[in-house]
Structures are given as C-alpha cells and as structure tokens.
Short mmCIF file of C-alpha atoms in Angstrom, two decimals:
data_model
loop_
_atom_site.label_atom_id
_atom_site.label_comp_id
_atom_site.label_asym_id
_atom_site.label_seq_id
_atom_site.Cartn_x
_atom_site.Cartn_y
_atom_site.Cartn_z
CA ASP A 1 0.00 0.00 0.00
CA VAL A 2 1.07 3.57 -0.67
CA LYS A 3 2.08 5.38 2.43
CA VAL A 4 2.24 9.15 2.79
CA THR A 5 3.76 10.11 6.10
CA GLN A 6 3.56 13.54 7.66
CA SER A 7 6.14 14.18 10.35
CA SER A 8 3.81 15.59 13.01
CA ARG A 9 0.14 15.08 13.86
CA TYR A 10 -0.02 18.15 16.08
CA LEU A 11 2.20 21.22 16.15
CA VAL A 12 2.00 24.37 18.25
CA LYS A 13 4.09 27.38 17.21
CA ARG A 14 4.30 31.04 18.08
CA THR A 15 3.65 33.96 15.76
CA GLY A 16 6.74 34.83 13.77
CA GLU A 17 8.40 31.41 14.05
CA LYS A 18 9.67 29.58 10.99
CA VAL A 19 7.78 26.32 10.60
CA PHE A 20 8.67 23.24 8.57
CA LEU A 21 6.09 20.60 7.72
CA GLU A 22 7.58 17.44 6.26
CA CYS A 23 5.96 14.85 4.04
CA VAL A 24 7.42 11.59 2.71
CA GLN A 25 5.88 9.11 0.26
CA ASP A 26 7.16 5.62 -0.44
CA MET A 27 5.73 4.82 -3.89
CA ASP A 28 7.97 6.79 -6.23
CA HIS A 29 5.13 9.16 -7.14
CA GLU A 30 5.99 12.10 -9.39
CA ASN A 31 3.40 14.50 -8.02
CA MET A 32 3.16 15.82 -4.49
CA PHE A 33 0.76 18.38 -3.05
CA TRP A 34 0.15 20.49 0.02
CA TYR A 35 -3.42 21.42 0.96
CA ARG A 36 -4.90 23.17 3.94
CA GLN A 37 -8.33 22.25 5.25
CA ASP A 38 -10.47 24.70 7.17
CA PRO A 39 -14.08 24.36 8.38
CA GLY A 40 -16.45 25.87 5.87
CA LEU A 41 -13.71 26.37 3.28
CA GLY A 42 -12.86 22.80 2.32
CA LEU A 43 -9.49 21.77 0.91
CA ARG A 44 -7.43 24.46 -0.75
CA LEU A 45 -4.27 23.80 -2.72
CA ILE A 46 -1.19 25.68 -1.49
CA TYR A 47 1.58 24.31 -3.72
CA PHE A 48 2.29 21.26 -5.78
CA SER A 49 5.34 19.66 -7.35
CA TYR A 50 5.48 17.44 -10.42
CA ASP A 51 9.18 16.60 -10.23
CA VAL A 52 12.26 17.08 -8.10
CA LYS A 53 13.07 20.79 -7.73
CA MET A 54 9.91 21.69 -9.67
CA LYS A 55 7.04 23.51 -7.99
CA GLU A 56 3.94 25.43 -8.92
CA LYS A 57 1.70 27.71 -6.93
CA GLY A 58 -1.73 26.52 -6.05
CA ASP A 59 -4.69 28.68 -5.13
CA ILE A 60 -3.37 30.12 -1.84
CA PRO A 61 0.47 30.23 -1.91
CA GLU A 62 0.89 33.52 -0.03
CA GLY A 63 2.90 33.11 3.17
CA TYR A 64 4.18 29.68 2.19
CA SER A 65 7.09 28.19 0.30
CA VAL A 66 8.02 24.61 -0.56
CA SER A 67 11.06 22.48 -1.18
CA ARG A 68 11.48 19.24 -3.10
CA GLU A 69 15.09 18.18 -3.13
CA LYS A 70 14.33 14.46 -3.33
CA LYS A 71 11.49 12.71 -5.14
CA GLU A 72 10.04 11.17 -1.98
CA ARG A 73 10.06 14.29 0.20
CA PHE A 74 8.04 17.51 -0.08
CA SER A 75 8.39 20.18 2.58
CA LEU A 76 6.07 23.08 3.33
CA ILE A 77 7.66 26.13 4.93
CA LEU A 78 5.98 28.94 6.78
CA GLU A 79 8.65 31.65 6.82
CA SER A 80 6.97 33.65 9.58
CA ALA A 81 3.95 31.91 11.03
CA SER A 82 0.81 33.94 11.61
CA THR A 83 -2.38 33.12 13.49
CA ASN A 84 -4.37 32.91 10.25
CA GLN A 85 -2.19 29.96 9.27
CA THR A 86 -3.68 27.86 12.05
CA SER A 87 -5.18 24.98 10.11
CA MET A 88 -5.09 21.29 9.20
CA TYR A 89 -2.37 20.70 6.61
CA LEU A 90 -2.68 17.71 4.31
CA CYS A 91 0.04 16.32 2.09
CA ALA A 92 -0.81 14.11 -0.90
CA SER A 93 0.97 12.30 -3.69
CA SER A 94 -0.04 10.77 -7.00
CA LEU A 95 1.23 9.19 -10.17
CA ARG A 96 0.50 11.20 -13.31
CA ASP A 97 -3.28 11.39 -13.79
CA GLU A 98 -3.99 8.97 -10.97
CA LYS A 99 -5.69 9.19 -7.63
CA LEU A 100 -4.42 11.21 -4.70
CA PHE A 101 -3.06 9.47 -1.63
CA PHE A 102 -3.24 11.65 1.44
CA GLY A 103 -1.29 11.65 4.66
CA SER A 104 -3.07 11.81 8.01
CA GLY A 105 -2.57 15.54 8.31
CA THR A 106 -0.81 17.97 10.64
CA GLN A 107 -2.97 20.16 12.86
CA LEU A 108 -0.97 23.36 13.24
CA SER A 109 -1.85 25.93 15.87
CA VAL A 110 -0.13 29.33 15.73
CA LEU A 111 -0.45 31.27 18.98
CA THR B 1 -11.77 29.32 -10.39
CA GLN B 2 -14.28 26.56 -10.90
CA LEU B 3 -16.61 25.95 -8.00
CA LEU B 4 -17.95 22.63 -6.88
CA GLU B 5 -20.94 22.95 -4.61
CA GLN B 6 -21.90 20.06 -2.39
CA SER B 7 -25.24 19.59 -0.71
CA PRO B 8 -26.29 19.07 1.90
CA GLN B 9 -23.48 20.39 4.06
CA PHE B 10 -24.57 18.29 7.05
CA LEU B 11 -26.65 15.13 7.18
CA SER B 12 -27.64 13.15 10.26
CA ILE B 13 -29.66 9.99 9.71
CA GLN B 14 -30.57 6.72 11.40
CA GLU B 15 -28.98 3.41 10.55
CA GLY B 16 -30.79 1.73 7.67
CA GLU B 17 -31.91 4.90 5.91
CA ASN B 18 -30.95 5.84 2.37
CA LEU B 19 -29.33 9.13 1.42
CA THR B 20 -28.03 11.07 -1.55
CA VAL B 21 -25.26 13.65 -1.63
CA TYR B 22 -24.95 16.05 -4.55
CA CYS B 23 -21.99 17.75 -6.19
CA ASN B 24 -22.78 20.47 -8.73
CA SER B 25 -20.82 22.86 -10.90
CA SER B 26 -21.28 25.17 -13.86
CA SER B 27 -17.97 23.90 -15.25
CA VAL B 28 -17.23 20.73 -17.19
CA PHE B 29 -14.77 18.31 -15.65
CA SER B 30 -12.79 15.57 -17.37
CA SER B 31 -13.27 13.37 -14.34
CA LEU B 32 -14.72 13.56 -10.88
CA GLN B 33 -13.55 11.82 -7.76
CA TRP B 34 -15.28 11.07 -4.46
CA TYR B 35 -13.31 10.81 -1.22
CA ARG B 36 -14.29 9.91 2.33
CA GLN B 37 -12.45 11.40 5.28
CA GLU B 38 -12.74 10.02 8.79
CA PRO B 39 -11.88 12.09 11.87
CA GLY B 40 -8.13 12.48 12.34
CA GLU B 41 -7.28 11.02 8.95
CA GLY B 42 -6.71 12.23 5.42
CA PRO B 43 -9.26 11.71 2.65
CA VAL B 44 -9.35 8.30 0.98
CA LEU B 45 -10.46 7.89 -2.62
CA LEU B 46 -13.70 5.96 -3.11
CA VAL B 47 -14.20 6.21 -6.86
CA THR B 48 -13.35 8.11 -10.03
CA VAL B 49 -15.99 8.69 -12.72
CA VAL B 50 -14.87 9.73 -16.16
CA THR B 51 -17.63 9.29 -18.73
CA GLY B 52 -20.79 11.42 -18.86
CA GLY B 53 -23.72 9.35 -17.58
CA GLU B 54 -21.44 6.81 -15.94
CA VAL B 55 -22.72 4.90 -12.94
CA LYS B 56 -20.37 3.04 -10.59
CA LYS B 57 -21.32 0.87 -7.64
CA LEU B 58 -19.19 0.12 -4.62
CA LYS B 59 -21.19 -2.22 -2.38
CA ARG B 60 -23.97 0.00 -0.95
CA LEU B 61 -22.61 3.17 -2.58
CA THR B 62 -23.72 4.26 -6.06
CA PHE B 63 -21.93 7.08 -7.86
CA GLN B 64 -23.26 8.83 -10.92
CA PHE B 65 -21.61 11.35 -13.24
CA GLY B 66 -23.98 13.71 -15.04
CA ASP B 67 -24.38 13.48 -18.80
CA ALA B 68 -22.79 16.90 -19.24
CA ARG B 69 -19.97 16.08 -16.79
CA LYS B 70 -20.87 19.05 -14.59
CA ASP B 71 -22.44 17.24 -11.67
CA SER B 72 -22.33 14.03 -9.71
CA SER B 73 -24.21 12.26 -6.98
CA LEU B 74 -23.45 9.69 -4.32
CA HIS B 75 -26.26 7.48 -3.08
CA ILE B 76 -25.88 5.27 -0.03
CA THR B 77 -28.36 2.48 0.56
CA ALA B 78 -29.11 1.24 4.08
CA ALA B 79 -26.55 3.48 5.75
CA GLN B 80 -24.47 2.07 8.59
CA PRO B 81 -22.57 3.84 11.41
CA GLY B 82 -19.34 2.93 9.62
CA ASP B 83 -20.39 5.22 6.77
CA THR B 84 -20.01 8.21 9.07
CA GLY B 85 -17.48 10.71 7.74
CA LEU B 86 -16.86 13.71 5.54
CA TYR B 87 -17.61 13.04 1.87
CA LEU B 88 -15.72 15.19 -0.60
CA CYS B 89 -16.11 15.49 -4.34
CA ALA B 90 -13.21 16.74 -6.45
CA GLY B 91 -13.16 17.65 -10.12
CA ALA B 92 -10.25 17.43 -12.52
CA ARG B 93 -9.73 19.31 -15.75
CA GLY B 94 -7.25 17.44 -17.89
CA SER B 95 -4.98 16.24 -15.09
CA ASN B 96 -4.94 15.70 -11.36
CA TYR B 97 -2.49 18.51 -10.78
CA LYS B 98 -5.10 20.97 -9.65
CA LEU B 99 -8.17 19.21 -8.40
CA THR B 100 -11.05 21.45 -7.35
CA PHE B 101 -12.61 20.19 -4.13
CA GLY B 102 -16.11 20.74 -2.86
CA LYS B 103 -16.51 21.79 0.77
CA GLY B 104 -17.81 18.38 1.74
CA THR B 105 -20.86 16.75 3.27
CA LEU B 106 -20.53 15.68 6.88
CA LEU B 107 -22.56 12.51 7.32
CA THR B 108 -23.46 11.07 10.70
CA VAL B 109 -25.21 7.72 10.82
CA ASN B 110 -26.71 7.03 14.23
CA PRO B 111 -27.12 3.46 15.46
#
C-alpha cells in the first residue's frame, strides 16, 4: 500500500516562528501536493510539485514556500507563522493522472 | 476558479436509511472523484468517474456522473454507522495537478 507520512500530527508554534512541515511518500510518485483544510472552506491547494526541484503555486500560496530536493520528500515552509495559518495541513501524492493518496494531516496551531 | 458545490453540508440519519449527496458545478470536468475522510485522517479515494452518464457501484454506494460532466451524486443504501465521515467530491480538468474540491458533506449515521 502507498504510504504518505507527515512528520507531526499536532504542532504548536508562536507567531513569527519559521515552521517546517515534512511529508514523505514511499511509492515513487511524481506529483506531491500540500493542501490546507479549514471548516467551511474545504481543501485548498497551497503548492504542488510534479518533479524534483519543480514547484507550482496553487490557489493560496501567499505566506508559504516549498522544497522538493528528493522525489520522496516535499516540505512546506511557513517563513513567519501567523495566526491565520492555524489549520489542518494535508500532504498528498499521485502518479501522473492517478488518484491522490493523502497523509493523516498535521494540525498546526499558531499562537 | 471553478466551483464545486456540495449539498447538503450536514446530514444526520438513522442506521438503515438511504441518502443522496450532490456535487454540482457550472464547469465541465474531465473526471470527478469522491473521497471519504474520517476524523483524524486524510481523505481516501472511493471512486473516479470519467464518462458522462457513468454509474459506478461500490457495495452499498452508487456514484453517478452527469451526462454533461458538470455534476455528480453519491447514493448510499441502508446506511451504517461505519459510513459516518466527511464526503468530498473533487473535479479534474485534464490532469490531477489541480483538483477542485467541494466543501464536503458531513454525514453522521446514528445506530
């Protein structure tokens, strides 16, 4: 089975801190994604990557950056965390034109 | 940005009842996916529909893609408490790079 692993289930950070969310997949998938999920707003795409060192902005990239140095790992970076970035963050991966496999999510609270 | 509207937003029913969840858009999608998300987990793909008018069955779940590929429905027969979860529809236009997600239907099936 495909496994997408997110490094933390829960994370509490302070405003202004730099935050790294890590995601690893074990099925050699080309595509990786970062979404955030908020009540009433659904899933919104932050960034995605279709190859190593390649990235594209999603619908809400402001305040975020990403890094994909290796095929299996996709990192989401909050350069200076703000309270409005408190959310559930979901990582996903897929083969080209195939279904998304999601991790279990990281609930980030920014105080 | 294409919008996918799901209805109802919340649904609470008794075990054994039938239900239908709707996913509507003014845009045409090349395919549409349905996911189920349980508390504390990421979404898991249930089905992908590709052809207008297509009907797919997964045990007690029946998925239909509209003839014009703008809408879809999920029908559950004789719901069980294990069906409880957040049901999400997601539309693709040409590739899975940028899926558009609906906001979800939160289903609670009471024993």
